[in-house]
Amino acid sequence: KQEVTQIPAALSVPEGENLVLNCSFTDSAIYNLQWFRQDPGKGLTSLLLIQSSQREQTSGRLNASLDKSSGRSTLYIAASQPGDSATYLCAVEYNNRKLIWGLGTSLAVNP
Amino acid sequence: DVKVTQSSRYLVKRTGEKVFLECVQDMDHENMFWYRQDPGLGLRLIYFSYDVKMKEKGDIPEGYSVSREKKERFSLILESASTNQTSMYLCASSLWGLAVRETQYFGPGTRLLVL
């Protein structure tokens, strides 16, 4: 069964800390992996998309890595800010065109 | 910037009513999607469409139907609303190709309460 798991479910850190969010998937036959951000009561915003042939993608203070062999992706946020507070979702598209979503990590960055 | 808009942010309906949720995107995207999002269950795909008048069932299509008469507009219809359809409904679009393959752009969501 194709599953996506995000750990931890919730995280609270002080401002300025570097942090890592984890996403694991059960089937290595993936096409791509995406990280999204969702603010409370709102839609999702795409942050980074990593194709299966890539190892990482960077955008500003965000860096996402992909290790297909171990079934893991990490989202690294450098120098966290209160504005980074949101829920971060991982979505894996498999080669069979199924898109499987994780439940997300709720991040609170405290001033 | 891609813009995906949904007709309502909040909606309250009664059991048995027919409910229409509208979604419009302004970037000429081929694919459009309807999801529902529930605590502990995450996002679940209801239906998607990869072209005008084309539709495909997602993971939980029961109790829903869709309509795509124009490329920019994708409607979700609850034929007879039930309390278990109380949820956050999210519309998304993506550029081209079958199913996903490209990043999706999401609307702000419609929070539906069925009494």
mmCIF file of C-alpha atoms in Angstrom:
data_model
loop_
_atom_site.group_PDB
_atom_site.id
_atom_site.type_symbol
_atom_site.label_atom_id
_atom_site.label_comp_id
_atom_site.label_asym_id
_atom_site.label_seq_id
_atom_site.Cartn_x
_atom_site.Cartn_y
_atom_site.Cartn_z
ATOM 1 C CA LYS A 1 0.000 0.000 0.000
ATOM 2 C CA GLN A 2 1.319 3.421 -0.951
ATOM 3 C CA GLU A 3 1.473 5.637 2.108
ATOM 4 C CA VAL A 4 3.043 8.939 3.076
ATOM 5 C CA THR A 5 3.900 9.686 6.684
ATOM 6 C CA GLN A 6 4.986 12.974 8.183
ATOM 7 C CA ILE A 7 6.723 13.153 11.519
ATOM 8 C CA PRO A 8 6.349 14.994 13.791
ATOM 9 C CA ALA A 9 2.688 15.928 13.595
ATOM 10 C CA ALA A 10 3.411 19.180 15.409
ATOM 11 C CA LEU A 11 6.525 21.163 16.177
ATOM 12 C CA SER A 12 7.143 24.324 18.198
ATOM 13 C CA VAL A 13 10.476 26.135 17.976
ATOM 14 C CA PRO A 14 11.912 29.509 18.961
ATOM 15 C CA GLU A 15 12.537 32.066 16.248
ATOM 16 C CA GLY A 16 15.896 31.761 14.509
ATOM 17 C CA GLU A 17 16.233 28.015 14.866
ATOM 18 C CA ASN A 18 17.063 25.800 11.887
ATOM 19 C CA LEU A 19 14.624 22.927 11.616
ATOM 20 C CA VAL A 20 13.896 19.779 9.634
ATOM 21 C CA LEU A 21 10.523 18.346 8.700
ATOM 22 C CA ASN A 22 10.349 14.714 7.643
ATOM 23 C CA CYS A 23 8.320 12.875 5.034
ATOM 24 C CA SER A 24 8.570 9.139 4.450
ATOM 25 C CA PHE A 25 6.947 7.046 1.733
ATOM 26 C CA THR A 26 6.492 3.319 1.379
ATOM 27 C CA ASP A 27 7.052 2.765 -2.349
ATOM 28 C CA SER A 28 10.214 3.922 -4.101
ATOM 29 C CA ALA A 29 8.541 4.015 -7.554
ATOM 30 C CA ILE A 30 7.844 7.719 -7.301
ATOM 31 C CA TYR A 31 7.582 10.263 -10.104
ATOM 32 C CA ASN A 32 7.952 13.371 -7.975
ATOM 33 C CA LEU A 33 7.540 14.721 -4.461
ATOM 34 C CA GLN A 34 6.155 18.098 -3.505
ATOM 35 C CA TRP A 35 6.150 20.171 -0.356
ATOM 36 C CA PHE A 36 3.242 22.518 0.279
ATOM 37 C CA ARG A 37 2.425 25.081 2.923
ATOM 38 C CA GLN A 38 -1.067 25.649 4.300
ATOM 39 C CA ASP A 39 -2.000 28.587 6.494
ATOM 40 C CA PRO A 40 -4.941 28.096 8.880
ATOM 41 C CA GLY A 41 -8.280 27.973 7.079
ATOM 42 C CA LYS A 42 -6.686 28.566 3.694
ATOM 43 C CA GLY A 43 -5.615 26.727 0.585
ATOM 44 C CA LEU A 44 -2.223 25.216 -0.147
ATOM 45 C CA THR A 45 0.815 26.899 -1.654
ATOM 46 C CA SER A 46 3.433 24.859 -3.473
ATOM 47 C CA LEU A 47 6.916 25.358 -2.020
ATOM 48 C CA LEU A 48 9.181 22.902 -3.792
ATOM 49 C CA LEU A 49 8.820 20.082 -6.299
ATOM 50 C CA ILE A 50 11.537 17.428 -6.610
ATOM 51 C CA GLN A 51 11.549 15.119 -9.609
ATOM 52 C CA SER A 52 12.546 11.510 -8.928
ATOM 53 C CA SER A 53 15.875 12.035 -10.729
ATOM 54 C CA GLN A 54 16.805 14.946 -8.475
ATOM 55 C CA ARG A 55 18.351 14.878 -5.011
ATOM 56 C CA GLU A 56 17.337 18.318 -3.777
ATOM 57 C CA GLN A 57 15.687 21.625 -4.535
ATOM 58 C CA THR A 58 16.242 24.999 -2.919
ATOM 59 C CA SER A 59 14.145 28.122 -2.658
ATOM 60 C CA GLY A 60 15.358 30.901 -0.401
ATOM 61 C CA ARG A 61 15.596 29.578 3.156
ATOM 62 C CA LEU A 62 13.997 26.273 2.164
ATOM 63 C CA ASN A 63 15.825 23.179 1.019
ATOM 64 C CA ALA A 64 14.117 19.899 0.211
ATOM 65 C CA SER A 65 16.004 16.663 -0.251
ATOM 66 C CA LEU A 66 14.924 13.340 -1.667
ATOM 67 C CA ASP A 67 16.343 9.881 -1.002
ATOM 68 C CA LYS A 68 14.302 7.367 -2.954
ATOM 69 C CA SER A 69 16.232 4.342 -1.726
ATOM 70 C CA SER A 70 15.371 5.053 1.878
ATOM 71 C CA GLY A 71 11.910 6.420 1.089
ATOM 72 C CA ARG A 72 12.532 9.782 2.725
ATOM 73 C CA SER A 73 12.383 13.477 2.037
ATOM 74 C CA THR A 74 13.292 16.295 4.362
ATOM 75 C CA LEU A 75 12.337 19.949 4.278
ATOM 76 C CA TYR A 76 14.993 22.105 5.878
ATOM 77 C CA ILE A 77 14.011 25.596 7.006
ATOM 78 C CA ALA A 78 16.899 27.879 7.880
ATOM 79 C CA ALA A 79 16.677 30.702 10.405
ATOM 80 C CA SER A 80 12.979 30.168 11.092
ATOM 81 C CA GLN A 81 10.657 33.176 11.467
ATOM 82 C CA PRO A 82 7.182 33.564 13.011
ATOM 83 C CA GLY A 83 5.844 33.968 9.474
ATOM 84 C CA ASP A 84 6.902 30.373 8.784
ATOM 85 C CA SER A 85 4.191 29.162 11.167
ATOM 86 C CA ALA A 86 1.855 26.979 9.113
ATOM 87 C CA THR A 87 1.140 23.363 8.301
ATOM 88 C CA TYR A 88 3.595 21.774 5.892
ATOM 89 C CA LEU A 89 2.305 18.970 3.685
ATOM 90 C CA CYS A 90 4.228 16.442 1.652
ATOM 91 C CA ALA A 91 2.654 14.891 -1.446
ATOM 92 C CA VAL A 92 4.149 11.997 -3.412
ATOM 93 C CA GLU A 93 3.172 11.249 -6.981
ATOM 94 C CA TYR A 94 3.840 7.650 -7.841
ATOM 95 C CA ASN A 95 4.574 6.253 -11.297
ATOM 96 C CA ASN A 96 1.026 4.895 -11.444
ATOM 97 C CA ARG A 97 -0.161 8.539 -11.341
ATOM 98 C CA LYS A 98 -1.541 8.262 -7.825
ATOM 99 C CA LEU A 99 -0.899 11.326 -5.684
ATOM 100 C CA ILE A 100 -0.686 10.454 -2.016
ATOM 101 C CA TRP A 101 -0.734 13.136 0.669
ATOM 102 C CA GLY A 102 0.760 13.144 4.120
ATOM 103 C CA LEU A 103 -1.250 14.538 7.036
ATOM 104 C CA GLY A 104 1.188 17.397 7.537
ATOM 105 C CA THR A 105 3.395 18.852 10.237
ATOM 106 C CA SER A 106 1.962 21.831 12.109
ATOM 107 C CA LEU A 107 4.810 24.259 12.771
ATOM 108 C CA ALA A 108 4.745 27.086 15.298
ATOM 109 C CA VAL A 109 7.694 29.486 15.365
ATOM 110 C CA ASN A 110 7.630 31.533 18.556
ATOM 111 C CA PRO A 111 8.997 35.089 18.665
ATOM 112 C CA ASP B 1 0.547 34.664 -10.855
ATOM 113 C CA VAL B 2 -1.844 31.778 -11.146
ATOM 114 C CA LYS B 3 -5.128 32.506 -9.506
ATOM 115 C CA VAL B 4 -7.634 29.877 -8.470
ATOM 116 C CA THR B 5 -10.837 31.229 -6.983
ATOM 117 C CA GLN B 6 -13.686 29.447 -5.269
ATOM 118 C CA SER B 7 -17.188 30.854 -5.178
ATOM 119 C CA SER B 8 -17.642 30.799 -1.411
ATOM 120 C CA ARG B 9 -15.355 30.735 1.613
ATOM 121 C CA TYR B 10 -18.069 29.515 3.972
ATOM 122 C CA LEU B 11 -21.337 27.776 3.208
ATOM 123 C CA VAL B 12 -24.107 26.422 5.427
ATOM 124 C CA LYS B 13 -26.627 24.039 3.878
ATOM 125 C CA ARG B 14 -29.330 21.684 5.081
ATOM 126 C CA THR B 15 -29.418 17.932 4.673
ATOM 127 C CA GLY B 16 -30.877 16.964 1.325
ATOM 128 C CA GLU B 17 -30.101 20.234 -0.431
ATOM 129 C CA LYS B 18 -28.313 20.254 -3.761
ATOM 130 C CA VAL B 19 -25.054 22.165 -3.364
ATOM 131 C CA PHE B 20 -22.864 23.698 -6.051
ATOM 132 C CA LEU B 21 -19.241 24.611 -5.415
ATOM 133 C CA GLU B 22 -17.612 26.604 -8.179
ATOM 134 C CA CYS B 23 -13.934 26.916 -9.014
ATOM 135 C CA VAL B 24 -12.338 29.161 -11.624
ATOM 136 C CA GLN B 25 -8.693 29.346 -12.714
ATOM 137 C CA ASP B 26 -7.223 32.054 -14.899
ATOM 138 C CA MET B 27 -4.090 30.390 -16.317
ATOM 139 C CA ASP B 28 -5.480 28.160 -19.048
ATOM 140 C CA HIS B 29 -4.597 25.026 -17.081
ATOM 141 C CA GLU B 30 -5.663 21.688 -18.491
ATOM 142 C CA ASN B 31 -6.114 19.845 -15.216
ATOM 143 C CA MET B 32 -8.481 20.718 -12.411
ATOM 144 C CA PHE B 33 -9.102 18.877 -9.165
ATOM 145 C CA TRP B 34 -11.526 18.770 -6.264
ATOM 146 C CA TYR B 35 -10.361 17.597 -2.852
ATOM 147 C CA ARG B 36 -11.863 17.466 0.576
ATOM 148 C CA GLN B 37 -9.738 17.902 3.671
ATOM 149 C CA ASP B 38 -10.694 16.485 7.045
ATOM 150 C CA PRO B 39 -8.732 16.352 10.311
ATOM 151 C CA GLY B 40 -6.814 13.104 10.634
ATOM 152 C CA LEU B 41 -7.634 12.057 7.062
ATOM 153 C CA GLY B 42 -5.723 14.668 5.106
ATOM 154 C CA LEU B 43 -6.535 15.576 1.518
ATOM 155 C CA ARG B 44 -8.604 13.113 -0.443
ATOM 156 C CA LEU B 45 -9.259 13.438 -4.150
ATOM 157 C CA ILE B 46 -12.936 13.498 -5.120
ATOM 158 C CA TYR B 47 -12.772 14.075 -8.883
ATOM 159 C CA PHE B 48 -10.413 15.528 -11.425
ATOM 160 C CA SER B 49 -10.694 16.706 -14.997
ATOM 161 C CA TYR B 50 -7.962 16.822 -17.618
ATOM 162 C CA ASP B 51 -9.977 18.575 -20.326
ATOM 163 C CA VAL B 52 -13.306 20.211 -21.015
ATOM 164 C CA LYS B 53 -16.161 17.760 -20.539
ATOM 165 C CA MET B 54 -13.722 15.095 -19.315
ATOM 166 C CA LYS B 55 -13.756 13.813 -15.758
ATOM 167 C CA GLU B 56 -12.205 11.025 -13.747
ATOM 168 C CA LYS B 57 -13.210 9.666 -10.370
ATOM 169 C CA GLY B 58 -10.803 10.138 -7.546
ATOM 170 C CA ASP B 59 -10.640 8.174 -4.331
ATOM 171 C CA ILE B 60 -13.986 9.226 -2.815
ATOM 172 C CA PRO B 61 -16.459 10.162 -5.590
ATOM 173 C CA GLU B 62 -19.574 8.764 -3.905
ATOM 174 C CA GLY B 63 -22.211 11.411 -3.299
ATOM 175 C CA TYR B 64 -20.531 13.905 -5.625
ATOM 176 C CA SER B 65 -20.605 14.793 -9.298
ATOM 177 C CA VAL B 66 -18.689 17.356 -11.332
ATOM 178 C CA SER B 67 -19.107 19.496 -14.400
ATOM 179 C CA ARG B 68 -16.548 21.090 -16.668
ATOM 180 C CA GLU B 69 -18.234 22.917 -19.523
ATOM 181 C CA LYS B 70 -15.476 25.502 -19.922
ATOM 182 C CA LYS B 71 -11.754 25.092 -19.491
ATOM 183 C CA GLU B 72 -11.456 27.634 -16.706
ATOM 184 C CA ARG B 73 -14.378 26.415 -14.594
ATOM 185 C CA PHE B 74 -14.813 23.187 -12.645
ATOM 186 C CA SER B 75 -17.917 22.663 -10.521
ATOM 187 C CA LEU B 76 -18.452 20.195 -7.712
ATOM 188 C CA ILE B 77 -22.037 19.147 -7.073
ATOM 189 C CA LEU B 78 -23.397 17.504 -3.959
ATOM 190 C CA GLU B 79 -26.590 15.959 -5.260
ATOM 191 C CA SER B 80 -28.202 15.587 -1.830
ATOM 192 C CA ALA B 81 -26.040 17.002 0.928
ATOM 193 C CA SER B 82 -25.497 14.896 4.021
ATOM 194 C CA THR B 83 -23.910 15.747 7.359
ATOM 195 C CA ASN B 84 -20.888 13.550 6.580
ATOM 196 C CA GLN B 85 -20.080 15.899 3.715
ATOM 197 C CA THR B 86 -19.304 18.687 6.166
ATOM 198 C CA SER B 87 -15.705 19.457 5.297
ATOM 199 C CA MET B 88 -13.193 21.835 3.775
ATOM 200 C CA TYR B 89 -13.321 21.612 -0.023
ATOM 201 C CA LEU B 90 -10.256 22.590 -2.001
ATOM 202 C CA CYS B 91 -10.016 23.144 -5.734
ATOM 203 C CA ALA B 92 -6.702 22.960 -7.581
ATOM 204 C CA SER B 93 -5.399 23.258 -11.126
ATOM 205 C CA SER B 94 -2.210 22.245 -12.894
ATOM 206 C CA LEU B 95 -0.699 22.992 -16.239
ATOM 207 C CA TRP B 96 -0.874 19.985 -18.545
ATOM 208 C CA GLY B 97 -0.771 16.269 -18.939
ATOM 209 C CA LEU B 98 -2.832 13.509 -17.491
ATOM 210 C CA ALA B 99 -3.426 13.465 -13.748
ATOM 211 C CA VAL B 100 -0.762 15.353 -11.824
ATOM 212 C CA ARG B 101 2.822 15.576 -13.199
ATOM 213 C CA GLU B 102 3.056 19.314 -12.546
ATOM 214 C CA THR B 103 2.678 21.328 -9.414
ATOM 215 C CA GLN B 104 -0.874 22.117 -8.400
ATOM 216 C CA TYR B 105 -2.192 25.571 -7.576
ATOM 217 C CA PHE B 106 -4.889 25.700 -4.944
ATOM 218 C CA GLY B 107 -7.848 27.931 -4.275
ATOM 219 C CA PRO B 108 -8.549 29.304 -0.780
ATOM 220 C CA GLY B 109 -11.029 26.566 0.061
ATOM 221 C CA THR B 110 -14.724 26.422 0.896
ATOM 222 C CA ARG B 111 -15.690 25.364 4.384
ATOM 223 C CA LEU B 112 -19.053 23.617 4.058
ATOM 224 C CA LEU B 113 -21.292 22.872 7.019
ATOM 225 C CA VAL B 114 -24.278 20.591 6.414
ATOM 226 C CA LEU B 115 -26.897 20.715 9.158
#
